[in-house]
Amino acid sequence: MAKKLVALAAFFGFIAIILGAFGAHALKKVLTVEQLISFETGVRYQMYHALFLLLISQLNILTEKNKRTIGILTTIGVFLFSGSIFLLATQDLSGINFKFLGPITPVGGLFLILSWFFTAFYALKQNNN
């Protein structure tokens, strides 16, 4: 499981770096300040959770099942939270109305919150044994 989490973390980090550079250089010229700030928020949270997955992969106090659960929650959260933000922030460029994704962003945030909650829960549970 550790190998999979490291690979997933590397993928999320890789994409976050590319999107961050794209936002700072190409999108800066075509997005409003508000749209750019939103886009950067998506990049930042994706990178935070790439680093989070690296941490999870190395924690010996978590079982493989715990790591899998946290990895799934984090992956869903990143795709829903950051992904919806990327699409919403750039919808004027694509010409596609992604406003229907507005409610998806907080759902993604909830998955990210749950991944942190379960990390704490599983860690405390392991300490009691």
mmCIF file of N, CA and C in Angstrom, residues 80-125:
data_model
loop_
_atom_site.group_PDB
_atom_site.id
_atom_site.type_symbol
_atom_site.label_atom_id
_atom_site.label_comp_id
_atom_site.label_asym_id
_atom_site.label_seq_id
_atom_site.Cartn_x
_atom_site.Cartn_y
_atom_site.Cartn_z
ATOM 1 N N LEU A 80 -12.829 15.805 -6.441
ATOM 2 C CA LEU A 80 -14.050 16.601 -6.337
ATOM 3 C C LEU A 80 -13.756 18.052 -5.965
ATOM 4 N N PHE A 81 -12.905 18.269 -4.974
ATOM 5 C CA PHE A 81 -12.625 19.624 -4.505
ATOM 6 C C PHE A 81 -11.790 20.389 -5.527
ATOM 7 N N SER A 82 -10.568 19.952 -5.748
ATOM 8 C CA SER A 82 -9.680 20.676 -6.659
ATOM 9 C C SER A 82 -10.193 20.608 -8.094
ATOM 10 N N GLY A 83 -10.653 19.438 -8.515
ATOM 11 C CA GLY A 83 -11.139 19.290 -9.884
ATOM 12 C C GLY A 83 -12.290 20.232 -10.204
ATOM 13 N N SER A 84 -13.251 20.328 -9.297
ATOM 14 C CA SER A 84 -14.387 21.233 -9.543
ATOM 15 C C SER A 84 -13.930 22.684 -9.551
ATOM 16 N N ILE A 85 -12.986 23.028 -8.689
ATOM 17 C CA ILE A 85 -12.462 24.397 -8.676
ATOM 18 C C ILE A 85 -11.761 24.715 -9.997
ATOM 19 N N PHE A 86 -10.953 23.785 -10.496
ATOM 20 C CA PHE A 86 -10.256 24.027 -11.768
ATOM 21 C C PHE A 86 -11.260 24.275 -12.892
ATOM 22 N N LEU A 87 -12.290 23.451 -12.948
ATOM 23 C CA LEU A 87 -13.286 23.601 -14.016
ATOM 24 C C LEU A 87 -14.109 24.874 -13.848
ATOM 25 N N LEU A 88 -14.502 25.193 -12.630
ATOM 26 C CA LEU A 88 -15.279 26.410 -12.390
ATOM 27 C C LEU A 88 -14.467 27.676 -12.687
ATOM 28 N N ALA A 89 -13.201 27.664 -12.304
ATOM 29 C CA ALA A 89 -12.361 28.849 -12.508
ATOM 30 C C ALA A 89 -12.058 29.103 -13.979
ATOM 31 N N THR A 90 -12.053 28.054 -14.781
ATOM 32 C CA THR A 90 -11.687 28.203 -16.194
ATOM 33 C C THR A 90 -12.873 28.044 -17.143
ATOM 34 N N GLN A 91 -14.085 28.046 -16.616
ATOM 35 C CA GLN A 91 -15.251 27.806 -17.465
ATOM 36 C C GLN A 91 -15.434 28.876 -18.535
ATOM 37 N N ASP A 92 -15.023 30.113 -18.270
ATOM 38 C CA ASP A 92 -15.140 31.155 -19.290
ATOM 39 C C ASP A 92 -14.225 30.873 -20.480
ATOM 40 N N LEU A 93 -13.083 30.258 -20.208
ATOM 41 C CA LEU A 93 -12.144 29.914 -21.285
ATOM 42 C C LEU A 93 -12.656 28.759 -22.132
ATOM 43 N N SER A 94 -13.234 27.771 -21.462
ATOM 44 C CA SER A 94 -13.692 26.585 -22.180
ATOM 45 C C SER A 94 -15.027 26.816 -22.876
ATOM 46 N N GLY A 95 -15.777 27.791 -22.396
ATOM 47 C CA GLY A 95 -17.107 28.034 -22.954
ATOM 48 C C GLY A 95 -18.140 27.049 -22.455
ATOM 49 N N ILE A 96 -17.771 26.213 -21.505
ATOM 50 C CA ILE A 96 -18.695 25.224 -20.933
ATOM 51 C C ILE A 96 -19.143 25.718 -19.565
ATOM 52 N N ASN A 97 -20.427 25.699 -19.335
ATOM 53 C CA ASN A 97 -20.975 26.148 -18.062
ATOM 54 C C ASN A 97 -20.854 25.020 -17.032
ATOM 55 N N PHE A 98 -19.923 25.196 -16.093
ATOM 56 C CA PHE A 98 -19.701 24.194 -15.053
ATOM 57 C C PHE A 98 -20.326 24.596 -13.721
ATOM 58 N N LYS A 99 -21.257 25.550 -13.737
ATOM 59 C CA LYS A 99 -21.850 26.010 -12.486
ATOM 60 C C LYS A 99 -22.525 24.891 -11.699
ATOM 61 N N PHE A 100 -22.977 23.859 -12.396
ATOM 62 C CA PHE A 100 -23.610 22.728 -11.705
ATOM 63 C C PHE A 100 -22.623 22.017 -10.775
ATOM 64 N N LEU A 101 -21.313 22.262 -10.973
ATOM 65 C CA LEU A 101 -20.305 21.650 -10.109
ATOM 66 C C LEU A 101 -20.116 22.392 -8.781
ATOM 67 N N GLY A 102 -20.738 23.565 -8.654
ATOM 68 C CA GLY A 102 -20.608 24.350 -7.425
ATOM 69 C C GLY A 102 -20.850 23.547 -6.156
ATOM 70 N N PRO A 103 -21.922 22.754 -6.082
ATOM 71 C CA PRO A 103 -22.166 21.960 -4.877
ATOM 72 C C PRO A 103 -21.181 20.801 -4.691
ATOM 73 N N ILE A 104 -20.453 20.438 -5.738
ATOM 74 C CA ILE A 104 -19.493 19.331 -5.651
ATOM 75 C C ILE A 104 -18.264 19.737 -4.831
ATOM 76 N N THR A 105 -17.889 21.007 -4.914
ATOM 77 C CA THR A 105 -16.682 21.475 -4.222
ATOM 78 C C THR A 105 -16.744 21.198 -2.715
ATOM 79 N N PRO A 106 -17.815 21.590 -2.020
ATOM 80 C CA PRO A 106 -17.853 21.281 -0.581
ATOM 81 C C PRO A 106 -17.938 19.787 -0.270
ATOM 82 N N VAL A 107 -18.519 19.010 -1.175
ATOM 83 C CA VAL A 107 -18.545 17.554 -0.972
ATOM 84 C C VAL A 107 -17.108 17.034 -1.009
ATOM 85 N N GLY A 108 -16.328 17.529 -1.960
ATOM 86 C CA GLY A 108 -14.912 17.163 -2.011
ATOM 87 C C GLY A 108 -14.183 17.586 -0.747
ATOM 88 N N GLY A 109 -14.502 18.785 -0.270
ATOM 89 C CA GLY A 109 -13.912 19.250 0.984
ATOM 90 C C GLY A 109 -14.256 18.342 2.145
ATOM 91 N N LEU A 110 -15.488 17.847 2.159
ATOM 92 C CA LEU A 110 -15.902 16.921 3.215
ATOM 93 C C LEU A 110 -15.075 15.637 3.167
ATOM 94 N N PHE A 111 -14.817 15.120 1.967
ATOM 95 C CA PHE A 111 -13.980 13.921 1.846
ATOM 96 C C PHE A 111 -12.569 14.192 2.369
ATOM 97 N N LEU A 112 -12.032 15.380 2.093
ATOM 98 C CA LEU A 112 -10.704 15.722 2.604
ATOM 99 C C LEU A 112 -10.713 15.816 4.131
ATOM 100 N N ILE A 113 -11.748 16.421 4.669
ATOM 101 C CA ILE A 113 -11.888 16.504 6.125
ATOM 102 C C ILE A 113 -11.967 15.101 6.728
ATOM 103 N N LEU A 114 -12.748 14.242 6.094
ATOM 104 C CA LEU A 114 -12.883 12.867 6.589
ATOM 105 C C LEU A 114 -11.556 12.120 6.551
ATOM 106 N N SER A 115 -10.752 12.369 5.533
ATOM 107 C CA SER A 115 -9.455 11.691 5.465
ATOM 108 C C SER A 115 -8.579 12.085 6.652
ATOM 109 N N TRP A 116 -8.612 13.345 7.034
ATOM 110 C CA TRP A 116 -7.848 13.787 8.209
ATOM 111 C C TRP A 116 -8.463 13.249 9.494
ATOM 112 N N PHE A 117 -9.784 13.261 9.573
ATOM 113 C CA PHE A 117 -10.464 12.733 10.756
ATOM 114 C C PHE A 117 -10.104 11.265 10.972
ATOM 115 N N PHE A 118 -10.196 10.461 9.907
ATOM 116 C CA PHE A 118 -9.904 9.039 10.048
ATOM 117 C C PHE A 118 -8.432 8.784 10.335
ATOM 118 N N THR A 119 -7.566 9.660 9.874
ATOM 119 C CA THR A 119 -6.154 9.529 10.230
ATOM 120 C C THR A 119 -5.992 9.654 11.748
ATOM 121 N N ALA A 120 -6.617 10.665 12.315
ATOM 122 C CA ALA A 120 -6.557 10.848 13.764
ATOM 123 C C ALA A 120 -7.241 9.692 14.492
ATOM 124 N N PHE A 121 -8.412 9.305 14.022
ATOM 125 C CA PHE A 121 -9.168 8.222 14.654
ATOM 126 C C PHE A 121 -8.366 6.922 14.655
ATOM 127 N N TYR A 122 -7.828 6.547 13.497
ATOM 128 C CA TYR A 122 -7.064 5.309 13.399
ATOM 129 C C TYR A 122 -5.790 5.370 14.245
ATOM 130 N N ALA A 123 -5.143 6.517 14.250
ATOM 131 C CA ALA A 123 -3.916 6.652 15.042
ATOM 132 C C ALA A 123 -4.209 6.497 16.530
ATOM 133 N N LEU A 124 -5.269 7.137 16.994
ATOM 134 C CA LEU A 124 -5.631 7.031 18.414
ATOM 135 C C LEU A 124 -6.085 5.619 18.749
ATOM 136 N N LYS A 125 -6.784 4.993 17.850
ATOM 137 C CA LYS A 125 -7.238 3.617 18.060
ATOM 138 C C LYS A 125 -6.040 2.670 18.197
#
